[in-house]
Amino acid sequence: MGVESGKKIWILCVRDSLQANCKNLKIWLVFLHTGLGERASYCDGKLKAPPKPCAGNQGTQITVEDLFYNVTTRRKALKNPSEEYAKILEVVGRYAIHNSGISFSVKKQGDTVADVRTLANATTVDNIRSIFGNAVSRELIEVACEDGKLAFKMKGYITNANYSVKKCMFLLFINHRLVESTALRKAIETVYAAYLPKSTHPFLYLSLEIAPQNVDVNVHPTKHEVHFLHEDSILECVQQHIESKLLGSNSSRMYFTQTLIPGVECSSTEVVKSVASSSFTAKGTVDKVYAHQMVRTDSRDQKLDAFLQPINKPLSTGHTAVTLDGGTGLSDGRSRQQDTEMEDLNDFDTMVAAQGDSVTTPEGQKESGRLTPETVPTRKRQWAGSDVEMEEDDTRKGMTAACTPKRRIINLTSVLTLQEEISSQAHASLQEMLHDHSFVGCVSPQWALAQYQTKLYLLNTTQLSQELFYQILLYDFANFGVLRLSEPAPLYDLAMLALENTESGWTEDDGPKEGLAEYIVEFLKKKTEMLKDYFSFEIDEDGNLTGLPLLIDNYVPPLEGLPMFILRLATEVNWDEEKECFESLSKECAMFYSIRKQYIVEESDLTNQQTEELGTGSTSWKWTVEHVIYKAFRTHLLPPKHFTEDGNILQLANLPDLYKVFERC
């Protein structure tokens, strides 16, 4: 069919068999240079009327009705609509890959979502990713070659040795027509046979341009298979080029092997052979990983109980001294571990409030654990009277402190020096072990078991959590949220409780307790501004403690230790020197926040009545240790080198050694 428009003649070729076997064939063409379109209708292969002008989008639209209405045998050969639609999708998808500069869209009549959709500005790799998936597209190698003597050009994409499937996906276009060539397929698969496992095949997309006079299309009734002149020479040229590309990409081949603990020297009996030392046999298979070397856990696996946070039921054995917003209080006999979900603002806003510029918690802390100035907004103002910069986001002033995206950049030399000391003392192997460990369980509030690769470790939760909070206090210095106390806690009463405790070491020679308590209150009131600014400790004018720093989400310190913490805050902190002050204050605060056995009631210490009253609450501390504390160890803790010597991290068992023992039995 030819349509004349202006000075250009546009030719649209439709198979004669299609025209002759359909009752109604409608064709719309919209010309690129004019923006106008013309429409023509055919019936039984004959033009009904001259083409008429019409409106439409640029492109060609063909509508076929009553296909094979006059050939009953051919019509019965059609399969069910689902199979025919699948074949249409396959053909259109392949043409979409070949024509990367054109947008293709295929969808069933009545559906709103297209099953195949490509963009006009997408590349060939983008189209392969859209149709065949990411697994194919990330392993592609571009190929291109030509030979003037043989009058052919070849370009396309093939997968490297990392990718293999049971069925070969071969997209072959010769002179921009989708065809098949059995000889070319076998020639390429012969090359891949040396790289892929047995009975597996690659993904291939090739586009060949051969002189039209050299192509024989009359091989198959459907014109789907072709032969061409100089076939053997062209196949040899394509084979050599593909083999050279596969040899060049072999350096990036991936295999699954057992990794070693960094920094540890292992004997040959404990090491899985590396790839470089002939780890692959002639057949291309990986050396067997023996049972005594196999790691059977994955630190990335999540447990179901991580999403089922237990509800605390506090004991009623003593009077409530301090209560946090949310209804849980402090008693003499039990830790009131809070189970507030920090991400839920409806519950969180009753416990955390934003007051002042220093009450902030960076959003990025969950991801990296150590924020850099580049991760925060760009607005800055200088913090009066100190080496501190303030960055604000005025669009979210109404949110709680822990969610407000503000970040203060601390330039205090003392704080930076303390941070450098932590970094310099970090142990790389221990850090990797904590990052990739699999939590086994709690032995007691002080000790827990964790597995790393083939080794089982006993970890001192108390010391590790104390170091964790110490590092958080220094790395997030002056960037904390606030845990608001529902009822202000008088510093005088807290000091009196601490002095009555034998742990305080008070004697009559020290003077009356009342006088010491009043001195502590007055002393801490003088430090209110600094404590609030840098550590988010809030003390009102009447000498009442109203807020504590929020160091990590879903964690509230054991408030039974609050009286002793207030006492040590006034007596054990060096308030004279800046660096020593921040260091000692951070250590005292970290001790208060750490998991300590004396403030946790275990199930063995409870009576039957108390156990019934607590229900699942007695296991809340175990949930906190596993899903809050040890989770924070992965990203926040830089374990110091002395942990390898002071018994805080002990290796209990090693799988290869256990196999040696059992082999003797």
XYZ file of C-alpha atoms in Angstrom:
665
model
C 0.000 0.000 0.000
C 1.332 3.411 -0.857
C 0.125 6.743 0.528
C 1.241 9.987 -1.086
C 1.494 13.078 1.133
C 3.187 16.238 -0.132
C 6.512 15.473 -1.762
C 7.141 12.264 0.248
C 5.752 8.807 -0.383
C 5.375 6.565 2.676
C 5.207 2.847 2.016
C 3.571 0.430 4.449
C 3.914 -3.248 3.572
C 1.295 -5.657 4.884
C 1.505 -9.353 4.087
C -0.809 -10.331 1.269
C -1.933 -13.352 3.252
C -3.041 -11.090 6.118
C -4.994 -8.812 3.764
C -6.663 -11.723 2.024
C -7.675 -13.561 5.205
C -9.235 -10.795 7.294
C -12.702 -9.393 6.885
C -11.811 -5.854 7.940
C -8.317 -4.287 8.034
C -7.989 -0.672 9.145
C -4.722 1.237 8.951
C -3.982 4.707 10.381
C -0.761 6.570 9.559
C 0.324 9.882 11.110
C 3.210 11.533 9.271
C 6.076 12.980 11.276
C 6.722 15.984 9.035
C 3.109 17.226 8.895
C 1.447 15.977 12.091
C -1.545 14.865 9.953
C -2.762 11.337 9.469
C -4.529 9.263 6.838
C -6.780 6.263 7.292
C -7.486 3.390 4.915
C -9.727 0.304 5.176
C -9.264 -3.041 3.421
C -11.592 -6.006 3.020
C -10.492 -9.296 1.488
C -7.243 -7.652 0.434
C -8.932 -4.863 -1.503
C -9.018 -1.161 -0.683
C -12.586 -0.132 0.194
C -12.149 3.588 -0.522
C -9.345 6.099 -1.049
C -7.396 7.023 2.144
C -9.031 9.774 4.197
C -7.342 12.396 6.457
C -7.649 11.790 10.227
C -6.277 12.993 13.566
C -4.041 10.877 15.776
C -0.701 10.409 17.471
C 2.489 9.986 15.472
C 2.976 6.361 14.441
C 1.115 3.537 12.767
C -1.979 1.764 14.062
C -3.320 -1.440 12.502
C -6.645 -2.987 13.499
C -7.524 -6.514 12.318
C -11.018 -7.981 12.630
C -12.331 -11.495 11.856
C -8.914 -12.950 11.094
C -9.005 -16.139 8.957
C -12.781 -15.887 8.637
C -12.620 -17.508 5.226
C -10.054 -20.230 6.083
C -11.675 -22.528 8.650
C -8.707 -24.870 9.019
C -6.315 -21.996 9.745
C -8.738 -20.471 12.241
C -9.047 -23.760 14.166
C -5.266 -23.946 14.407
C -5.245 -20.884 16.660
C -4.773 -21.797 20.327
C -6.549 -20.298 23.324
C -6.320 -16.501 23.772
C -3.830 -16.712 26.650
C -1.247 -18.635 24.614
C -1.698 -16.391 21.585
C -1.315 -13.318 23.813
C 1.862 -14.764 25.321
C 3.313 -15.178 21.832
C 2.378 -11.599 20.970
C 4.138 -10.382 24.108
C 7.240 -12.380 23.181
C 7.420 -10.943 19.680
C 6.727 -7.353 20.728
C 9.216 -7.603 23.590
C 11.972 -8.712 21.233
C 11.248 -5.940 18.780
C 11.208 -3.462 21.688
C 14.746 -4.534 22.619
C 15.944 -4.179 19.044
C 14.330 -0.769 18.534
C 15.612 1.085 21.586
C 14.645 4.498 20.249
C 10.945 3.655 20.013
C 8.416 3.265 22.829
C 6.437 -0.005 22.849
C 3.355 -0.734 24.938
C 1.276 -3.931 24.982
C -1.813 -4.531 27.093
C -4.984 -6.543 26.893
C -8.180 -4.838 25.919
C -9.791 -3.447 29.045
C -6.628 -3.612 31.167
C -5.092 -0.409 32.501
C -1.575 -1.786 33.104
C 0.670 -2.674 30.175
C 2.380 -6.085 30.234
C 5.226 -4.755 28.081
C 6.234 -1.135 28.230
C 9.444 0.554 27.111
C 10.399 4.218 26.927
C 11.505 6.120 23.864
C 14.666 7.385 25.568
C 15.609 3.976 27.040
C 18.756 2.177 25.930
C 18.943 -1.408 24.746
C 20.188 -2.513 28.183
C 17.292 -0.682 29.843
C 14.825 -2.516 27.617
C 16.456 -5.879 28.377
C 16.197 -5.061 32.091
C 12.538 -4.105 31.710
C 11.569 -7.285 29.853
C 13.942 -9.996 31.123
C 14.858 -8.616 34.549
C 17.859 -7.391 36.499
C 19.552 -10.790 36.659
C 20.195 -10.652 32.911
C 20.965 -6.965 32.489
C 23.712 -6.781 35.118
C 25.691 -9.593 33.446
C 25.645 -8.248 29.883
C 28.677 -7.780 27.655
C 28.497 -5.591 24.571
C 29.725 -7.174 21.341
C 30.323 -5.603 17.925
C 32.313 -6.636 14.857
C 32.246 -6.234 11.091
C 33.967 -7.536 8.013
C 34.027 -5.614 4.740
C 34.926 -8.646 2.639
C 32.009 -10.675 3.947
C 29.736 -7.596 3.823
C 28.270 -7.952 7.293
C 28.090 -6.069 10.589
C 27.222 -7.539 13.972
C 26.320 -5.853 17.251
C 24.436 -6.851 20.380
C 24.688 -7.990 23.995
C 25.552 -11.379 25.472
C 25.752 -12.576 29.080
C 29.043 -13.437 30.734
C 29.962 -16.658 32.512
C 28.149 -15.600 35.703
C 24.723 -16.064 34.119
C 23.183 -19.334 32.982
C 19.666 -20.711 32.509
C 18.216 -24.033 31.434
C 16.776 -22.642 28.189
C 18.728 -20.531 25.723
C 17.289 -17.066 25.089
C 18.461 -16.135 21.584
C 17.201 -12.892 20.016
C 18.478 -12.707 16.440
C 17.723 -9.896 14.034
C 19.019 -9.963 10.478
C 18.505 -6.724 8.628
C 16.166 -5.619 11.446
C 13.867 -8.616 11.052
C 13.339 -11.162 13.857
C 14.500 -14.522 12.509
C 16.176 -17.743 13.594
C 19.397 -19.375 12.498
C 20.029 -22.857 13.830
C 23.628 -22.839 12.596
C 24.435 -19.551 14.356
C 22.811 -20.713 17.597
C 24.821 -23.945 17.693
C 28.042 -22.114 16.872
C 27.628 -19.700 19.788
C 26.537 -22.392 22.256
C 29.683 -24.320 21.355
C 31.726 -21.371 22.643
C 29.723 -21.144 25.872
C 30.071 -24.883 26.548
C 33.560 -24.255 27.948
C 32.326 -21.592 30.409
C 28.891 -22.656 31.644
C 27.848 -25.726 33.652
C 26.473 -28.656 31.733
C 22.925 -28.283 30.320
C 22.835 -24.525 30.928
C 22.639 -21.770 28.334
C 23.258 -18.012 27.985
C 21.152 -15.024 26.976
C 21.998 -13.648 23.522
C 20.838 -10.622 21.572
C 22.503 -10.146 18.186
C 21.697 -7.843 15.299
C 23.322 -8.670 11.964
C 23.306 -6.463 8.898
C 24.070 -8.478 5.801
C 23.832 -7.411 2.192
C 20.198 -8.187 1.238
C 21.226 -10.052 -1.900
C 23.208 -12.475 0.306
C 20.233 -13.478 2.490
C 17.942 -16.370 1.574
C 14.571 -15.920 3.269
C 12.737 -18.687 1.412
C 13.821 -21.437 3.784
C 10.677 -21.643 5.911
C 7.031 -20.997 4.978
C 6.751 -18.318 7.662
C 10.028 -16.661 6.601
C 11.156 -17.174 10.214
C 14.398 -19.035 9.471
C 17.017 -17.786 7.065
C 20.310 -18.759 5.488
C 22.901 -16.420 4.039
C 25.887 -16.442 1.761
C 29.356 -17.108 3.241
C 27.589 -18.577 6.277
C 30.554 -20.612 7.551
C 32.951 -17.662 7.367
C 30.531 -15.313 9.121
C 29.846 -17.887 11.875
C 33.585 -18.341 12.438
C 34.078 -14.587 12.713
C 31.201 -14.267 15.213
C 32.521 -17.225 17.227
C 36.011 -15.747 17.545
C 34.709 -12.344 18.603
C 32.364 -13.759 21.276
C 35.090 -16.026 22.647
C 37.486 -13.065 22.960
C 34.828 -11.120 24.893
C 34.179 -14.034 27.259
C 37.896 -14.442 27.930
C 38.164 -10.750 28.797
C 35.242 -10.900 31.217
C 36.393 -14.026 33.038
C 38.229 -11.956 35.683
C 34.906 -10.759 37.110
C 33.388 -14.201 37.559
C 31.668 -14.733 40.944
C 31.676 -17.855 43.106
C 30.292 -18.641 46.547
C 33.059 -19.372 49.051
C 33.554 -19.313 52.804
C 35.186 -16.096 54.025
C 37.829 -15.950 56.746
C 37.955 -13.866 59.899
C 40.214 -10.895 59.067
C 43.514 -10.663 60.857
C 43.512 -14.298 62.007
C 46.115 -16.733 60.743
C 44.574 -20.113 60.020
C 46.224 -23.407 59.179
C 45.570 -25.175 55.918
C 43.126 -27.538 57.626
C 40.913 -24.660 58.751
C 40.794 -22.659 55.538
C 38.552 -23.137 52.548
C 40.740 -22.998 49.459
C 40.647 -19.648 47.717
C 39.641 -19.071 44.135
C 43.168 -18.097 43.115
C 44.609 -21.413 44.384
C 42.816 -23.740 41.982
C 39.505 -23.774 43.796
C 37.732 -24.803 40.603
C 38.083 -28.113 38.929
C 38.258 -28.682 35.234
C 34.488 -29.110 35.174
C 33.973 -25.616 36.569
C 32.537 -26.671 39.940
C 33.388 -25.253 43.360
C 35.411 -27.313 45.838
C 33.219 -28.961 48.423
C 32.703 -27.099 51.698
C 33.029 -29.683 54.427
C 30.611 -29.922 57.323
C 33.154 -28.757 59.904
C 33.825 -25.598 57.849
C 30.242 -24.744 56.974
C 28.573 -21.629 58.422
C 24.923 -22.470 59.017
C 23.651 -19.069 60.138
C 23.170 -15.702 58.470
C 23.479 -12.492 60.482
C 21.028 -10.791 58.118
C 18.149 -13.122 59.024
C 15.435 -11.522 61.140
C 13.437 -13.245 63.853
C 9.698 -12.972 64.131
C 9.821 -11.822 67.762
C 11.753 -8.722 66.641
C 8.370 -7.336 65.562
C 6.551 -8.492 68.719
C 7.763 -6.136 71.417
C 6.663 -7.433 74.870
C 4.491 -5.325 77.181
C 5.815 -4.644 80.664
C 3.702 -5.251 83.761
C 5.532 -3.582 86.638
C 5.714 -5.161 90.050
C 3.793 -3.508 92.862
C 6.279 -4.397 95.588
C 7.356 -0.828 96.228
C 6.283 2.776 95.901
C 6.598 4.525 92.545
C 9.309 7.141 92.662
C 9.529 8.217 89.024
C 7.100 7.588 86.201
C 7.701 8.116 82.513
C 4.949 9.314 80.212
C 3.205 6.228 78.994
C 2.182 4.794 82.342
C 5.147 2.709 83.518
C 6.819 3.671 86.757
C 9.842 2.994 88.913
C 9.779 0.634 91.893
C 12.449 -0.561 94.283
C 12.233 -4.148 93.084
C 12.128 -3.999 89.285
C 13.387 -2.157 86.237
C 10.673 -0.300 84.345
C 11.860 -0.953 80.806
C 9.813 1.198 78.471
C 8.115 -0.405 75.489
C 7.204 2.768 73.658
C 7.505 2.493 69.884
C 9.599 5.481 68.900
C 8.461 5.445 65.278
C 4.805 5.810 66.265
C 4.281 9.528 66.821
C 0.902 9.014 68.449
C 2.547 7.255 71.408
C 5.911 8.896 71.145
C 4.802 12.499 71.541
C 3.640 11.777 75.089
C 7.150 10.763 76.128
C 9.500 12.869 73.990
C 9.114 16.631 73.550
C 11.136 19.238 71.737
C 12.384 22.135 73.843
C 15.347 24.354 72.992
C 17.869 24.132 70.233
C 19.899 21.385 71.875
C 17.084 18.837 72.016
C 17.697 17.042 68.733
C 18.170 13.554 67.411
C 19.520 13.096 63.889
C 17.421 11.001 61.553
C 20.393 9.447 59.853
C 21.714 7.865 63.027
C 19.774 4.649 62.500
C 21.410 4.018 59.160
C 25.045 4.932 59.611
C 25.429 5.409 63.350
C 27.902 8.237 62.720
C 26.530 11.266 60.912
C 28.725 13.577 58.908
C 27.996 17.240 58.232
C 27.194 16.404 54.594
C 24.088 14.435 55.593
C 22.211 17.337 57.188
C 20.425 20.450 55.846
C 22.474 23.383 54.627
C 21.167 26.200 56.806
C 23.606 27.145 59.544
C 23.910 29.612 62.344
C 26.639 30.056 64.900
C 26.004 28.842 68.445
C 26.732 31.799 70.706
C 29.713 31.507 72.992
C 31.075 28.151 71.805
C 32.643 26.325 68.871
C 29.320 24.922 67.753
C 27.413 25.364 64.526
C 23.666 24.848 64.309
C 21.755 23.579 61.305
C 18.013 23.988 61.170
C 14.977 22.956 59.163
C 12.147 25.372 59.932
C 9.582 23.331 58.020
C 9.266 20.696 60.774
C 9.173 22.678 64.001
C 6.034 20.920 65.174
C 7.617 17.466 65.352
C 9.091 15.776 68.395
C 12.707 16.142 69.352
C 13.753 12.690 68.209
C 12.284 13.333 64.757
C 13.397 16.940 64.215
C 16.039 16.978 61.450
C 18.542 19.306 63.150
C 22.196 18.587 63.520
C 24.720 20.593 65.512
C 28.299 20.365 64.309
C 30.629 20.241 67.300
C 34.067 21.804 66.867
C 35.173 21.586 70.510
C 38.766 20.378 70.624
C 38.148 18.298 73.739
C 35.285 16.373 72.148
C 37.155 15.843 68.877
C 40.160 14.567 70.826
C 38.013 12.058 72.715
C 36.487 10.870 69.444
C 39.942 10.374 67.934
C 40.985 8.331 70.980
C 38.023 6.013 70.443
C 38.803 5.585 66.744
C 42.486 4.914 67.348
C 41.733 2.211 69.921
C 39.149 0.402 67.772
C 39.793 -3.265 67.002
C 38.913 -4.025 63.358
C 38.374 -7.791 63.788
C 36.110 -7.344 66.805
C 34.170 -4.667 64.958
C 33.561 -7.025 62.039
C 32.581 -9.792 64.428
C 29.998 -7.582 66.144
C 28.721 -6.294 62.801
C 28.126 -9.782 61.368
C 27.308 -11.763 64.508
C 24.240 -13.947 64.986
C 22.663 -13.509 68.420
C 22.177 -16.854 70.202
C 20.641 -15.889 73.545
C 21.040 -14.341 76.993
C 22.845 -16.350 79.653
C 22.086 -13.658 82.234
C 21.578 -9.891 82.185
C 25.369 -9.552 82.196
C 26.353 -12.232 79.683
C 25.073 -13.268 76.243
C 26.066 -15.762 73.543
C 26.715 -14.834 69.916
C 28.006 -16.762 66.902
C 30.362 -15.444 64.267
C 31.080 -17.817 61.384
C 32.143 -21.132 62.998
C 32.913 -19.727 66.462
C 30.745 -19.210 69.546
C 31.502 -16.218 71.781
C 30.506 -15.184 75.297
C 30.015 -11.412 75.468
C 29.866 -9.155 78.516
C 26.674 -7.217 77.787
C 27.239 -4.833 80.686
C 30.687 -3.689 79.572
C 29.832 -3.615 75.871
C 26.655 -1.598 76.425
C 28.554 0.799 78.704
C 31.142 1.349 75.959
C 28.349 1.731 73.394
C 26.603 4.519 75.306
C 29.923 6.223 76.051
C 30.717 6.384 72.335
C 27.211 7.577 71.460
C 27.521 10.373 74.018
C 30.735 11.578 72.387
C 29.979 11.021 68.701
C 26.487 12.531 68.986
C 27.586 15.164 71.473
C 24.891 17.869 71.926
C 22.573 16.065 69.495
C 20.222 14.090 71.722
C 16.485 13.839 72.077
C 14.768 13.997 75.457
C 13.015 11.308 77.483
C 10.467 13.390 79.366
C 9.556 12.319 82.899
C 5.807 12.493 83.467
C 6.410 13.644 87.048
C 9.468 15.741 87.947
C 11.925 13.833 90.112
C 13.266 16.008 92.988
C 17.056 15.915 93.046
C 16.938 16.176 96.840
C 14.907 12.980 97.185
C 17.124 11.175 94.697
C 20.254 12.250 96.562
C 18.769 11.097 99.867
C 17.918 7.680 98.373
C 21.495 7.362 97.132
C 23.042 8.348 100.477
C 20.914 5.772 102.269
C 22.306 3.087 99.987
C 25.411 1.323 101.313
C 26.921 1.553 97.835
C 27.371 5.308 98.335
C 29.961 4.750 101.102
C 28.484 7.477 103.334
C 29.768 7.688 106.911
C 28.971 10.015 109.801
C 32.289 11.757 109.248
C 30.931 13.056 105.922
C 28.277 15.100 107.699
C 24.486 14.881 107.774
C 22.775 13.406 104.754
C 20.358 16.325 104.496
C 23.187 18.814 104.169
C 24.929 16.737 101.543
C 21.698 16.334 99.591
C 21.091 20.093 99.614
C 24.662 20.688 98.453
C 24.172 18.237 95.546
C 20.983 20.019 94.486
C 22.569 23.460 94.523
C 25.692 22.211 92.781
C 23.787 20.570 89.918
C 21.494 23.581 89.546
C 24.599 25.629 88.736
C 25.423 23.173 85.948
C 21.875 23.117 84.525
C 22.627 25.146 81.413
C 25.608 23.035 80.380
C 23.869 19.731 81.154
C 20.847 20.715 79.096
C 22.848 22.167 76.218
C 25.298 19.302 75.722
C 23.646 16.242 77.310
C 19.872 17.012 77.287
C 19.622 16.599 81.067
C 16.817 18.967 82.069
C 16.613 20.382 85.606
C 14.015 23.017 86.465
C 14.431 25.994 88.802
C 13.043 24.047 91.772
C 15.775 21.431 91.517
C 13.660 18.734 89.849
C 14.916 16.419 87.129
C 12.460 16.589 84.215
C 14.272 14.980 81.278
C 16.959 12.459 80.350
C 18.851 12.127 77.045
C 17.462 9.772 74.403
C 20.517 7.862 73.185
C 18.948 5.080 71.085
C 15.385 4.357 70.088
C 13.234 1.919 72.087
C 15.535 2.111 75.102
C 15.048 3.722 78.506
C 17.795 3.316 81.139
C 17.073 1.360 84.347
C 15.660 4.124 86.517
C 16.542 2.282 89.741
C 20.085 3.499 89.137
C 18.996 7.139 88.872
C 19.618 8.067 92.580
C 23.167 6.712 92.509
C 23.773 8.382 89.161
C 22.763 11.793 90.569
C 25.124 11.290 93.504
C 28.044 10.280 91.291
C 27.269 13.146 88.929
C 28.052 15.588 91.722
C 30.968 13.720 93.305
C 32.789 11.684 90.634
C 32.827 14.073 87.664
C 35.828 16.346 87.173
C 34.130 19.707 86.631
C 37.351 21.746 86.497
C 38.887 20.692 83.157
C 36.839 20.633 79.958
C 38.117 17.386 78.451
C 38.141 15.490 81.751
C 34.681 16.853 82.517
C 33.137 15.589 79.277
C 34.974 12.260 79.548
C 34.038 11.521 83.176
C 30.482 12.777 82.743
C 30.006 10.591 79.655
C 31.385 7.568 81.492
C 29.039 8.093 84.451
C 26.090 8.516 82.112
C 27.106 5.420 80.138
C 27.300 3.422 83.372
C 23.785 4.561 84.272
C 22.407 3.601 80.828
C 24.169 0.227 80.593
C 22.502 -3.143 81.222
C 23.282 -4.031 84.837
C 22.332 -7.195 86.635
C 21.405 -5.568 89.963
C 18.565 -3.631 88.329
C 17.002 -6.588 86.477
C 14.827 -9.212 88.136
C 15.292 -12.676 86.629
C 12.569 -15.307 86.520
C 14.378 -17.515 89.035
C 14.210 -14.714 91.612
C 10.446 -14.187 91.311
C 7.696 -15.775 93.345
C 4.846 -17.595 91.629
C 2.487 -14.687 92.287
C 4.933 -12.174 90.862
C 5.498 -14.357 87.800
C 1.747 -14.505 87.132
C 1.453 -10.734 87.553
C 4.345 -10.069 85.178
C 3.258 -12.466 82.442
C 5.466 -11.814 79.415
C 6.981 -8.731 81.012
C 9.741 -10.750 82.650
C 11.224 -11.440 79.228
C 11.198 -7.792 78.128
C 14.795 -7.232 79.174
C 15.872 -10.168 76.981
C 14.000 -8.651 74.042
C 15.702 -5.312 74.693
C 19.152 -6.888 74.888
C 18.728 -8.834 71.651
C 16.766 -6.415 69.464
C 17.905 -3.031 70.793
C 21.326 -3.301 72.447
C 22.941 -5.955 70.233
C 21.338 -4.447 67.170
C 23.047 -1.151 68.063
C 26.365 -3.013 68.458
C 26.310 -3.783 64.720
C 26.465 -0.175 63.549
C 27.351 2.044 66.515
C 30.044 0.297 68.550
C 33.774 0.542 67.900
C 35.103 -2.119 70.304
C 38.403 -1.107 71.927
C 41.442 -3.348 71.726
C 41.475 -4.123 75.436
C 38.253 -6.158 75.016
C 40.418 -8.947 73.562
C 42.468 -9.150 76.780
C 40.207 -8.292 79.721
C 37.736 -11.172 79.286
C 34.783 -9.157 78.010
C 34.716 -11.203 74.780
C 35.560 -14.887 75.172
C 35.614 -17.640 72.560
C 33.827 -20.700 73.939
C 33.814 -23.109 71.018
C 35.038 -23.589 67.473
C 33.206 -25.880 65.054
C 36.321 -27.568 63.554
C 37.618 -28.318 67.060
C 34.254 -29.766 68.092
C 34.311 -32.101 65.098
C 37.744 -33.330 66.156
C 36.352 -34.163 69.597
C 33.313 -35.995 68.249
C 35.408 -37.934 65.756
C 37.206 -39.590 68.683
C 33.923 -40.743 70.244
